[in-house]
Amino acid sequence: MAETLLQVRDLNAWYGAAHVLQGISLDVGKAEIVALVGRNGAGKTTTVRTIMGLIAKRSGTVLFDGIDLMTRQPYERFALGLGYVPEERRIVPGLTVRENLTLGLLAAHRGAAWEADAIDAIVTRFPRLGERLNQEAVTMSGGEQQMLAIARAMLSQPKMILLDEPSEGIMPALVDEMAELFIELKRGGMSLLLIEQNVELALEISDRAYNLDQGRLVHEGTSAELLADEAIRERYCGLITEHHDGA
Amino acid sequence: MSFDLIMAQLFAGVALGAVFVLLSTGLSVIFGMLGVVNFAHGAFFMVGAYAGVFILALTGNFWIALAAVPLLVGAMGLAVERFLVRPLYGRGSDYPLLLTFGLGYVLVEVVRILFGSDGMPFETPELLTGGIDIEGLGYFQTYRLFVIGMTGLLMLCLWLLLERTRYGLIIRAASRDPEIVAVLGVDVRRVFLLVFGLGTGLAALAGLLAAPMRTVNPEMGVTVLIEAFVVTVIGGMGSLLGGAIAGMLVGIVVSLTALFMPEMSTISMFALMALVLLVRPYGLFGRGVLAR
Ligand SMILES: Nc1ncnc2c1ncn2[C@@H]1O[C@H](COP(=O)(O)OP(=O)(O)OP(=O)(O)O)[C@@H](O)[C@H]1O
Ligand SMILES: [Mg+2]
């Protein structure tokens, strides 16, 4: 593994009395894509929300680029270069596509010229968004909204993005486009922690993977090795709906 | 009943409505953003009027009072949010509701101790005394015209702030989804703080502007709070435009019923509210779903 960017050790989280995360430890390297898979209710979302500082009752350590995050507010974590694309996209209603994108630029404070360039780059990368800049964002299709959520998190050029089920409810052509984008981001030096129900896809584009079950990590390994080992896939994932045979 | 009299009453209604607009705007932005039903809002209105009395006695200058009152009481609002309301976020909306309810009583008592229970007169500033007689329309008091103009100007500024600035974008986004704004790098707690300060500043300004039109007394915030709630409900919680239109509507309805059916004047606005809610359950411009 490359140099570590995110280091999580013995992470615990609770909702009231329910002990939902029970000692998670994981690493994400620089320019690495790491997949986090597991059944519904395993604690995947809770893991990234805790890393982002959104769960009140938690313990453990989270180091990001050598900095201890646990005592910091979510907005400070973003400022340190940690982006987040939440489950269900969370596009802000009542705002246009442009305004939603602008939200991603607020904290950068790098001047109007830099911001205009950043928006231009996004529009070039996502022409669909470019055509709809002045449309109310929540009136777009699910796939377009997902692209917007990712674009919004990318704008400030974070070191790492936490992605919670980005392919959910999106047509296959767009999913492929998204996978390409993730690989492109990785080539550009960005790290990704990717939660996916689509385990096949997650393993294909990631370097390593963690399997989470009932709040604990039950397996980890390189994605190539997981993808090759049918038994492991069956046993831990139990999520794969389709399998390419030799395609 | 003469046309002149109706015009005069209509005009008084618009001036009264202007005060309602300012007051309910503060109530509405605080609710829309923080989810806090601010029962101390009427008390801040009253404190604004007394702060005006005090500064006027000190400086003898209405314009200084006009500038200083919203800033002073707004600063008080900042302290209230920071030290009293903030610890209650995430504990359900009845906590801040009870807190502000109690705070309202405390403020009334403090003012009573400092200034006494009796009403105080508040002189109309000299520059704004008198009026304009428009042939065929009626006589318009300068001070009321001033209140209407000030309100229009403030609402325009507020609209520009919300719709045309970065800060307004943050406020609009955070009132819909504070968490997203936080994970995009904005310190939402600070935005909450400033919005609460802005809301209380507006309430204080409304109190000061209303002072020359009614007597200043420690209870003046009590009925006005109910009126502000009615306006906010009619306009739709969290809607700026709705509050502005509803404020004017309530002001006019109250004034006109006072003229035609004086015995009905206190309940006319509730009748209006019931009527509006029957047709539009979330108010004229309500969004339907509340943010939380
Ligand atoms: N706000 C909450 N209050 C109480 N319990 C919660 C809350 N959110 C999640 N949980 C519980 O915590 C556990 C982990 O939930 P989490 O959302 O992290 O799972 P997940 O792996 O993301 O699932 P999915 O694949 O369905 O998105 C589940 O048992 C869930 O019921
Ligand atoms: Mg989840």
Coordinates of C-alpha atoms and ligand atoms in Angstrom, one line a residue:
Chain A
M1 CA 0.0 0.0 0.0
A2 CA 1.1 3.5 -0.7
E3 CA 1.6 6.1 2.0
T4 CA -1.3 6.1 4.4
L5 CA -3.7 9.1 4.1
L6 CA -6.6 8.0 6.4
Q7 CA -5.9 5.8 9.4
V8 CA -8.9 4.6 11.5
R9 CA -8.2 2.7 14.7
D10 CA -10.7 1.0 17.0
L11 CA -13.6 3.1 15.9
N12 CA -16.8 2.7 18.0
A13 CA -20.1 4.4 17.5
W14 CA -23.5 4.3 19.3
Y15 CA -27.0 5.4 18.5
G16 CA -28.4 5.8 22.0
A17 CA -27.6 2.6 23.7
A18 CA -27.1 0.6 20.5
H19 CA -23.4 -0.1 20.0
V20 CA -23.4 0.0 16.2
L21 CA -19.7 0.1 15.3
Q22 CA -17.5 -2.2 17.4
G23 CA -13.8 -1.5 16.9
I24 CA -13.3 -0.7 13.2
S25 CA -9.7 -0.3 12.0
L26 CA -9.0 0.6 8.4
D27 CA -6.5 2.4 6.3
V28 CA -6.8 4.3 3.0
G29 CA -3.6 5.1 1.1
K30 CA -2.8 8.1 -1.0
A31 CA -4.3 7.7 -4.5
E32 CA -5.9 4.5 -3.5
I33 CA -9.5 3.3 -3.9
V34 CA -10.7 1.3 -1.0
A35 CA -14.1 -0.5 -1.1
L36 CA -16.3 -0.9 2.0
V37 CA -18.9 -3.6 1.5
G38 CA -21.4 -5.4 3.7
R39 CA -25.0 -6.3 4.1
N40 CA -27.8 -3.8 4.8
G41 CA -27.5 -2.5 8.3
A42 CA -23.8 -3.6 8.7
G43 CA -22.7 -0.2 9.7
K44 CA -21.1 1.2 6.4
T45 CA -22.9 4.5 6.5
T46 CA -22.2 4.9 10.2
T47 CA -18.5 4.3 9.6
V48 CA -18.2 7.1 7.1
R49 CA -20.5 9.4 9.1
T50 CA -18.3 8.9 12.1
I51 CA -15.2 9.6 10.0
M52 CA -16.9 12.8 8.9
G53 CA -17.7 13.8 12.4
L54 CA -21.5 13.4 12.2
I55 CA -22.1 10.9 14.9
A56 CA -22.2 12.4 18.4
K57 CA -21.4 9.3 20.5
R58 CA -18.1 7.7 19.3
S59 CA -14.6 6.6 20.4
G60 CA -11.4 5.6 18.7
T61 CA -8.9 7.5 16.6
V62 CA -9.1 8.9 13.1
L63 CA -5.9 10.3 11.6
F64 CA -6.1 12.1 8.3
D65 CA -2.9 13.2 6.7
G66 CA -1.3 12.9 10.2
I67 CA -3.9 15.1 11.8
D68 CA -6.2 13.8 14.6
L69 CA -9.8 14.4 13.4
M70 CA -11.8 13.2 16.4
T71 CA -12.0 16.5 18.2
R72 CA -12.8 18.5 15.0
Q73 CA -16.1 19.7 13.7
P74 CA -17.3 18.4 10.3
Y75 CA -16.6 21.7 8.6
E76 CA -13.0 21.5 9.8
R77 CA -12.6 18.0 8.4
F78 CA -13.8 19.2 5.0
A79 CA -11.3 22.1 5.2
L80 CA -8.5 19.6 5.8
G81 CA -9.4 17.9 2.5
L82 CA -12.0 15.3 3.4
G83 CA -15.0 15.3 1.0
Y84 CA -18.2 13.4 1.5
V85 CA -21.0 12.3 -0.8
P86 CA -23.7 11.1 1.5
E87 CA -26.3 8.3 1.0
E88 CA -29.3 9.5 -1.0
R89 CA -27.3 12.4 -2.6
R90 CA -28.7 15.2 -0.4
I91 CA -29.1 17.7 -3.2
V92 CA -30.5 20.9 -1.5
P93 CA -34.1 21.6 -2.7
G94 CA -35.0 25.1 -3.7
L95 CA -31.5 25.7 -5.1
T96 CA -30.4 25.6 -8.7
V97 CA -27.7 23.3 -10.0
R98 CA -25.3 26.2 -10.1
E99 CA -26.1 27.1 -6.5
N100 CA -25.6 23.6 -5.4
L101 CA -22.2 23.6 -7.0
T102 CA -21.4 26.9 -5.5
L103 CA -22.0 25.4 -2.0
G104 CA -19.0 23.1 -2.8
L105 CA -16.8 26.2 -3.3
L106 CA -17.8 28.3 -0.3
A107 CA -15.0 27.1 2.0
A108 CA -12.2 27.3 -0.6
H109 CA -11.8 31.1 -0.5
R110 CA -9.6 31.1 -3.5
G111 CA -11.1 34.0 -5.5
A112 CA -13.6 34.5 -8.3
A113 CA -11.2 33.5 -11.1
W114 CA -10.3 30.2 -9.5
E115 CA -13.9 29.5 -8.8
A116 CA -15.0 30.2 -12.4
D117 CA -12.2 27.9 -13.6
A118 CA -13.3 25.2 -11.2
I119 CA -17.0 25.4 -12.4
D120 CA -15.8 25.4 -16.0
A121 CA -13.8 22.2 -15.4
I122 CA -16.8 20.6 -13.8
V123 CA -19.1 21.6 -16.7
T124 CA -16.6 20.2 -19.2
R125 CA -16.4 16.9 -17.2
F126 CA -20.2 16.7 -16.7
P127 CA -21.8 18.3 -19.7
R128 CA -25.3 17.2 -18.5
L129 CA -24.9 19.5 -15.5
G130 CA -23.6 22.3 -17.7
E131 CA -26.8 22.2 -19.7
R132 CA -28.9 22.5 -16.5
L133 CA -27.0 25.1 -14.5
N134 CA -30.1 27.2 -13.9
Q135 CA -32.5 24.4 -13.4
E136 CA -33.7 23.6 -9.9
A137 CA -31.4 20.7 -9.0
V138 CA -33.9 18.3 -7.4
T139 CA -35.9 18.3 -10.7
M140 CA -33.0 16.4 -12.4
S141 CA -33.0 12.6 -12.8
G142 CA -31.5 10.5 -10.1
G143 CA -28.3 9.9 -12.0
E144 CA -27.8 13.5 -12.8
Q145 CA -28.4 14.4 -9.1
Q146 CA -25.8 11.8 -8.1
M147 CA -23.3 13.4 -10.6
L148 CA -24.1 16.7 -9.0
A149 CA -23.4 15.4 -5.5
I150 CA -20.1 14.0 -6.6
A151 CA -19.2 17.1 -8.6
R152 CA -20.1 19.3 -5.5
A153 CA -17.7 17.3 -3.4
M154 CA -14.9 17.3 -6.0
L155 CA -14.9 21.1 -6.6
S156 CA -12.7 22.1 -3.8
Q157 CA -10.2 19.4 -4.9
P158 CA -10.1 17.4 -1.6
K159 CA -7.4 14.8 -0.9
M160 CA -10.1 12.1 -0.3
I161 CA -13.8 11.6 -0.9
L162 CA -16.0 9.3 1.1
L163 CA -18.7 7.9 -1.2
D164 CA -21.8 6.3 0.2
E165 CA -23.5 4.1 -2.4
P166 CA -23.0 6.4 -5.4
S167 CA -24.4 3.9 -7.9
E168 CA -27.6 3.3 -6.1
G169 CA -30.7 3.6 -8.4
I170 CA -28.7 4.7 -11.4
M171 CA -28.9 3.2 -14.9
P172 CA -25.9 1.0 -15.9
A173 CA -24.5 3.4 -18.6
L174 CA -24.2 6.1 -15.9
V175 CA -22.6 3.6 -13.5
D176 CA -19.9 2.9 -16.0
E177 CA -19.3 6.5 -16.5
M178 CA -19.0 7.0 -12.8
A179 CA -16.6 4.1 -12.5
E180 CA -14.4 5.8 -15.1
L181 CA -14.5 9.0 -13.2
F182 CA -13.4 7.3 -10.0
I183 CA -10.4 5.8 -11.7
E184 CA -9.6 9.1 -13.3
L185 CA -9.7 10.8 -9.9
K186 CA -7.4 8.2 -8.5
R187 CA -4.9 8.8 -11.3
G188 CA -5.1 12.4 -10.4
G189 CA -3.9 11.5 -6.9
M190 CA -7.2 11.5 -5.0
S191 CA -8.1 8.7 -2.5
L192 CA -11.6 7.2 -2.4
L193 CA -13.4 5.2 0.3
L194 CA -16.3 3.7 -1.6
I195 CA -19.3 2.0 -0.1
E196 CA -21.1 -0.1 -2.7
Q197 CA -23.9 -2.6 -2.7
N198 CA -22.7 -3.5 -6.2
V199 CA -19.8 -5.6 -4.9
E200 CA -18.7 -6.7 -8.4
L201 CA -18.3 -3.1 -9.5
A202 CA -16.6 -2.1 -6.2
L203 CA -14.0 -4.8 -6.4
E204 CA -13.3 -4.1 -10.1
I205 CA -12.3 -0.5 -9.5
S206 CA -10.9 -0.7 -6.0
D207 CA -7.4 -1.6 -4.9
R208 CA -8.4 -3.1 -1.6
A209 CA -11.7 -4.0 0.2
Y210 CA -13.1 -4.4 3.7
N211 CA -16.1 -6.4 4.5
L212 CA -18.2 -5.2 7.4
D213 CA -20.8 -7.3 9.2
Q214 CA -22.8 -6.3 12.3
G215 CA -20.5 -3.5 13.1
R216 CA -17.2 -5.4 12.8
L217 CA -14.7 -6.0 10.0
V218 CA -14.9 -9.6 9.1
H219 CA -12.5 -9.7 6.1
E220 CA -10.0 -7.5 4.3
G221 CA -7.8 -8.1 1.3
T222 CA -6.8 -6.8 -2.1
S223 CA -9.7 -6.6 -4.5
A224 CA -8.0 -8.7 -7.1
E225 CA -7.7 -11.6 -4.6
L226 CA -11.3 -11.2 -3.4
L227 CA -12.5 -11.1 -7.0
A228 CA -10.6 -14.2 -7.8
D229 CA -11.8 -16.2 -4.8
E230 CA -15.3 -17.4 -5.3
A231 CA -15.5 -18.9 -1.8
I232 CA -14.7 -15.7 -0.1
R233 CA -17.1 -13.8 -2.2
E234 CA -19.9 -16.3 -1.4
R235 CA -19.1 -16.4 2.3
Y236 CA -18.5 -12.8 3.2
C237 CA -20.3 -10.8 0.6
G238 CA -23.4 -12.9 -0.1
L239 CA -24.4 -9.8 -2.0
I240 CA -23.4 -10.5 -5.5
T241 CA -26.4 -10.6 -7.7
E242 CA -24.8 -11.4 -11.0
H243 CA -21.5 -12.8 -12.1
H244 CA -19.7 -12.3 -15.3
D245 CA -18.5 -15.6 -16.5
G246 CA -15.2 -15.1 -18.2
A247 CA -16.4 -12.0 -20.1
Chain B
M1 CA -68.8 56.6 6.3
S2 CA -66.5 58.9 4.4
F3 CA -63.9 57.9 1.8
D4 CA -61.3 59.9 3.7
L5 CA -61.9 58.0 6.9
I6 CA -61.5 54.6 5.1
M7 CA -58.3 55.8 3.4
A8 CA -56.9 57.0 6.7
Q9 CA -57.7 53.7 8.3
L10 CA -56.3 51.7 5.4
F11 CA -53.1 53.8 5.7
A12 CA -52.9 53.1 9.5
G13 CA -53.4 49.5 8.7
V14 CA -50.4 49.5 6.3
A15 CA -48.2 51.1 8.9
L16 CA -49.3 48.6 11.5
G17 CA -48.7 45.9 8.9
A18 CA -45.2 47.1 8.3
V19 CA -44.4 46.6 12.0
F20 CA -45.9 43.1 11.8
V21 CA -43.8 42.4 8.7
L22 CA -40.5 43.2 10.5
L23 CA -41.5 41.3 13.6
S24 CA -42.7 38.2 11.8
T25 CA -39.7 38.1 9.5
G26 CA -37.4 37.8 12.5
L27 CA -39.6 35.1 13.9
S28 CA -39.8 33.3 10.6
V29 CA -36.1 33.3 9.7
I30 CA -35.2 32.0 13.2
F31 CA -37.8 29.2 12.9
G32 CA -36.9 28.4 9.3
M33 CA -33.2 28.0 10.1
L34 CA -32.9 26.9 13.7
G35 CA -36.3 25.2 14.1
V36 CA -36.7 27.3 17.2
V37 CA -40.1 28.7 18.0
N38 CA -38.9 31.9 19.7
F39 CA -41.3 32.9 22.4
A40 CA -39.0 35.6 23.6
H41 CA -39.5 37.5 20.3
G42 CA -42.2 39.8 21.7
A43 CA -39.9 40.6 24.7
F44 CA -37.1 41.6 22.3
F45 CA -39.6 43.9 20.5
M46 CA -40.4 45.5 23.9
V47 CA -36.7 45.7 24.8
G48 CA -36.1 47.4 21.5
A49 CA -38.6 50.1 22.4
Y50 CA -37.1 50.6 25.9
A51 CA -33.6 50.6 24.5
G52 CA -34.9 53.4 22.2
V53 CA -36.3 55.3 25.1
F54 CA -33.0 55.0 27.0
I55 CA -30.8 56.0 24.1
L56 CA -33.1 58.9 23.2
A57 CA -32.9 60.1 26.8
L58 CA -29.1 59.8 26.7
T59 CA -28.4 61.4 23.3
G60 CA -31.6 63.2 22.4
N61 CA -31.2 61.9 18.8
F62 CA -33.7 59.5 17.3
W63 CA -31.4 58.6 14.4
I64 CA -28.7 57.4 16.8
A65 CA -31.3 55.3 18.5
L66 CA -32.5 53.9 15.2
A67 CA -29.0 52.7 14.4
A68 CA -28.0 51.6 17.8
V69 CA -31.1 49.7 19.0
P70 CA -31.0 46.8 16.4
L71 CA -27.2 46.5 17.0
L72 CA -27.5 46.4 20.8
V73 CA -30.4 44.1 21.0
G74 CA -29.1 42.0 18.1
A75 CA -25.9 41.6 20.2
M76 CA -28.1 40.5 23.1
G77 CA -29.6 37.9 20.8
L78 CA -26.2 36.6 19.8
A79 CA -25.4 36.0 23.5
V80 CA -28.8 34.3 24.1
E81 CA -28.2 32.0 21.2
R82 CA -24.6 31.2 22.1
F83 CA -25.1 30.6 25.8
L84 CA -28.8 29.6 26.2
V85 CA -30.2 28.2 23.0
R86 CA -27.1 26.4 21.6
P87 CA -26.8 23.8 24.3
L88 CA -30.3 22.7 23.6
Y89 CA -29.9 21.8 19.9
G90 CA -30.6 18.2 19.1
R91 CA -32.8 17.8 22.1
G92 CA -36.2 18.3 20.5
S93 CA -38.0 21.6 19.8
D94 CA -39.8 21.9 23.1
Y95 CA -36.6 22.7 25.0
P96 CA -35.8 25.9 23.2
L97 CA -39.5 26.7 23.2
L98 CA -39.7 26.5 27.0
L99 CA -36.4 28.3 27.4
T100 CA -37.5 31.3 25.2
F101 CA -40.9 31.3 26.9
G102 CA -39.2 31.7 30.3
L103 CA -36.7 34.2 28.9
G104 CA -39.5 36.4 27.7
Y105 CA -40.9 36.6 31.2
V106 CA -37.5 37.4 32.7
L107 CA -36.9 40.2 30.2
V108 CA -40.4 41.7 31.0
E109 CA -39.6 41.6 34.8
V110 CA -36.1 43.1 34.3
V111 CA -37.6 46.0 32.3
R112 CA -40.3 46.5 35.0
I113 CA -37.6 46.7 37.7
L114 CA -35.5 49.2 35.7
F115 CA -38.1 51.4 34.2
G116 CA -41.3 50.7 36.2
S117 CA -44.6 49.3 35.1
D118 CA -46.2 52.5 33.8
G119 CA -46.3 53.2 30.2
M120 CA -43.9 55.8 28.8
P121 CA -44.6 58.2 25.9
F122 CA -42.3 58.1 23.0
E123 CA -42.1 61.4 21.1
T124 CA -42.3 61.2 17.3
P125 CA -38.9 62.6 16.1
E126 CA -39.3 66.3 15.1
L127 CA -38.3 65.7 11.5
L128 CA -41.0 63.1 11.1
T129 CA -43.9 65.0 12.7
G130 CA -46.8 66.4 10.6
G131 CA -48.0 64.9 7.4
I132 CA -48.8 65.2 3.8
D133 CA -52.3 66.2 2.6
I134 CA -53.0 64.7 -0.8
E135 CA -56.0 66.3 -2.4
G136 CA -58.8 63.8 -2.9
L137 CA -56.9 60.9 -1.1
G138 CA -56.5 62.0 2.4
Y139 CA -54.0 63.0 5.1
F140 CA -50.9 60.8 5.5
Q141 CA -48.7 61.2 8.7
T142 CA -45.0 61.5 7.9
Y143 CA -44.0 59.1 10.6
R144 CA -46.2 56.3 9.3
L145 CA -44.9 56.9 5.8
F146 CA -41.4 56.6 7.2
V147 CA -42.2 53.3 9.0
I148 CA -43.6 51.9 5.7
G149 CA -40.6 53.1 3.7
M150 CA -38.1 51.8 6.2
T151 CA -39.8 48.4 6.2
G152 CA -39.8 48.3 2.4
L153 CA -36.1 49.2 2.3
L154 CA -35.2 46.6 4.9
M155 CA -37.1 43.9 3.3
L156 CA -35.5 44.7 0.0
C157 CA -32.0 44.6 1.6
L158 CA -32.9 41.3 3.3
W159 CA -34.1 39.8 0.0
L160 CA -30.9 40.9 -1.7
L161 CA -28.9 39.4 1.1
L162 CA -30.7 36.1 0.8
E163 CA -30.9 35.8 -2.9
R164 CA -27.9 37.6 -4.2
T165 CA -25.0 36.9 -1.8
R166 CA -22.9 34.0 -0.8
Y167 CA -24.0 34.4 2.7
G168 CA -27.6 34.3 1.7
L169 CA -27.0 31.1 -0.3
I170 CA -25.5 29.5 2.9
I171 CA -28.6 30.6 4.9
R172 CA -31.0 29.2 2.3
A173 CA -29.1 26.0 2.0
A174 CA -28.6 25.5 5.8
S175 CA -32.3 26.1 6.4
R176 CA -33.1 23.1 4.2
D177 CA -30.2 20.8 5.1
P178 CA -27.7 22.1 7.7
E179 CA -25.7 18.9 7.6
I180 CA -24.8 19.2 4.0
V181 CA -23.6 22.7 4.4
A182 CA -21.5 21.6 7.3
V183 CA -19.8 18.8 5.4
L184 CA -19.1 21.3 2.6
G185 CA -16.9 23.3 5.0
V186 CA -19.3 25.8 6.6
D187 CA -19.4 26.4 10.3
V188 CA -23.2 26.0 10.6
R189 CA -23.2 26.9 14.3
R190 CA -21.9 30.4 13.4
V191 CA -24.6 30.8 10.8
F192 CA -27.3 29.9 13.4
L193 CA -25.8 32.4 15.7
L194 CA -25.9 35.2 13.2
V195 CA -29.4 34.4 12.1
F196 CA -30.6 34.5 15.6
G197 CA -28.9 37.9 16.1
L198 CA -30.4 39.2 12.9
G199 CA -33.9 38.0 13.9
T200 CA -33.7 39.7 17.4
G201 CA -32.3 42.8 15.8
L202 CA -35.3 43.0 13.5
A203 CA -37.7 42.5 16.4
A204 CA -36.0 45.3 18.3
L205 CA -36.2 47.6 15.4
A206 CA -39.9 46.8 15.0
G207 CA -40.3 47.8 18.7
L208 CA -38.5 51.0 18.2
L209 CA -40.4 52.0 15.1
A210 CA -43.7 51.1 16.7
A211 CA -43.0 53.1 19.9
P212 CA -44.2 56.5 18.7
M213 CA -47.4 54.9 17.4
R214 CA -48.4 53.2 20.7
T215 CA -47.3 53.6 24.4
V216 CA -44.1 51.9 25.6
N217 CA -44.8 49.5 28.4
P218 CA -43.4 46.2 29.7
E219 CA -46.3 44.2 28.3
M220 CA -46.3 45.7 24.8
G221 CA -44.5 42.5 23.5
V222 CA -47.2 40.1 24.7
T223 CA -50.0 40.8 22.3
V224 CA -47.7 41.7 19.5
L225 CA -46.1 38.2 19.8
I226 CA -49.4 36.6 19.2
E227 CA -50.0 38.9 16.3
A228 CA -46.6 38.0 14.9
F229 CA -47.4 34.3 15.2
V230 CA -50.7 34.8 13.4
V231 CA -48.8 36.6 10.6
T232 CA -46.2 33.9 10.3
V233 CA -48.8 31.1 10.2
I234 CA -50.8 33.0 7.6
G235 CA -47.7 33.7 5.4
G236 CA -46.3 30.2 5.9
M237 CA -43.5 29.4 8.3
G238 CA -40.1 30.2 6.9
S239 CA -41.4 32.2 3.9
L240 CA -40.1 35.8 3.6
L241 CA -42.5 36.8 0.9
G242 CA -45.4 35.1 2.7
G243 CA -44.6 37.0 5.9
A244 CA -44.5 40.3 4.1
I245 CA -47.8 39.8 2.4
A246 CA -49.5 38.3 5.5
G247 CA -48.2 41.2 7.7
M248 CA -49.8 43.8 5.4
L249 CA -53.0 41.8 5.2
V250 CA -53.3 41.4 8.9
G251 CA -52.5 45.1 9.5
I252 CA -55.2 46.2 7.0
V253 CA -57.8 43.7 8.3
V254 CA -57.3 44.7 11.9
S255 CA -57.5 48.4 11.1
L256 CA -60.6 48.1 8.9
T257 CA -62.5 46.0 11.3
A258 CA -61.7 48.5 14.0
L259 CA -63.4 51.0 11.8
F260 CA -66.5 49.0 10.7
M261 CA -66.9 46.5 13.6
P262 CA -64.9 47.7 16.6
E263 CA -66.1 44.8 18.7
M264 CA -64.6 42.4 16.2
S265 CA -61.2 44.0 15.8
T266 CA -59.3 41.7 18.1
I267 CA -60.6 38.5 16.7
S268 CA -60.6 39.5 13.0
M269 CA -57.1 38.4 12.4
F270 CA -57.8 34.9 13.9
A271 CA -60.8 34.6 11.6
L272 CA -58.5 35.5 8.7
M273 CA -56.0 32.9 9.9
A274 CA -58.7 30.2 10.1
L275 CA -59.9 31.1 6.7
V276 CA -56.4 30.9 5.1
L277 CA -55.6 27.6 6.9
L278 CA -58.8 26.1 5.6
V279 CA -57.7 26.8 2.1
R280 CA -54.0 26.4 2.5
P281 CA -53.1 24.3 5.5
Y282 CA -49.4 25.5 5.4
G283 CA -50.1 29.1 5.0
L284 CA -50.0 31.3 1.8
F285 CA -46.4 30.5 0.9
G286 CA -45.7 27.5 3.2
R287 CA -43.5 24.7 1.8
G288 CA -45.7 22.0 3.2
V289 CA -43.0 19.9 4.8
L290 CA -41.0 21.3 7.7
A291 CA -37.3 21.0 7.5
R292 CA -37.0 18.6 10.4
Ligands
LIG1 N1 -30.2 7.3 13.3 C1 -30.2 6.0 13.7 N2 -30.7 5.7 14.9 C2 -30.7 4.5 15.4 N3 -30.2 3.4 14.8 C3 -29.6 3.6 13.6 C4 -29.6 5.0 13.0 N4 -29.0 4.9 11.8 C5 -28.6 3.6 11.6 N5 -29.0 2.9 12.7 C6 -28.8 1.4 12.9 O1 -27.4 1.2 12.9 C7 -27.0 0.0 12.1 C8 -26.1 0.4 11.0 O2 -26.7 1.2 10.1 P1 -26.0 1.8 8.8 O3 -26.9 2.8 8.2 O4 -24.6 2.3 9.2 O5 -25.9 0.5 7.9 P2 -25.4 0.4 6.4 O6 -24.4 -0.6 6.3 O7 -25.1 1.7 5.8 O8 -26.7 -0.1 5.7 P3 -27.3 0.1 4.2 O9 -26.6 -0.9 3.3 O10 -28.8 -0.3 4.4 O11 -27.2 1.5 3.9 C9 -28.3 -0.5 11.6 O12 -28.7 -1.6 12.5 C10 -29.3 0.6 11.7 O13 -30.6 0.1 12.0
MG2 MG -25.9 2.9 4.3

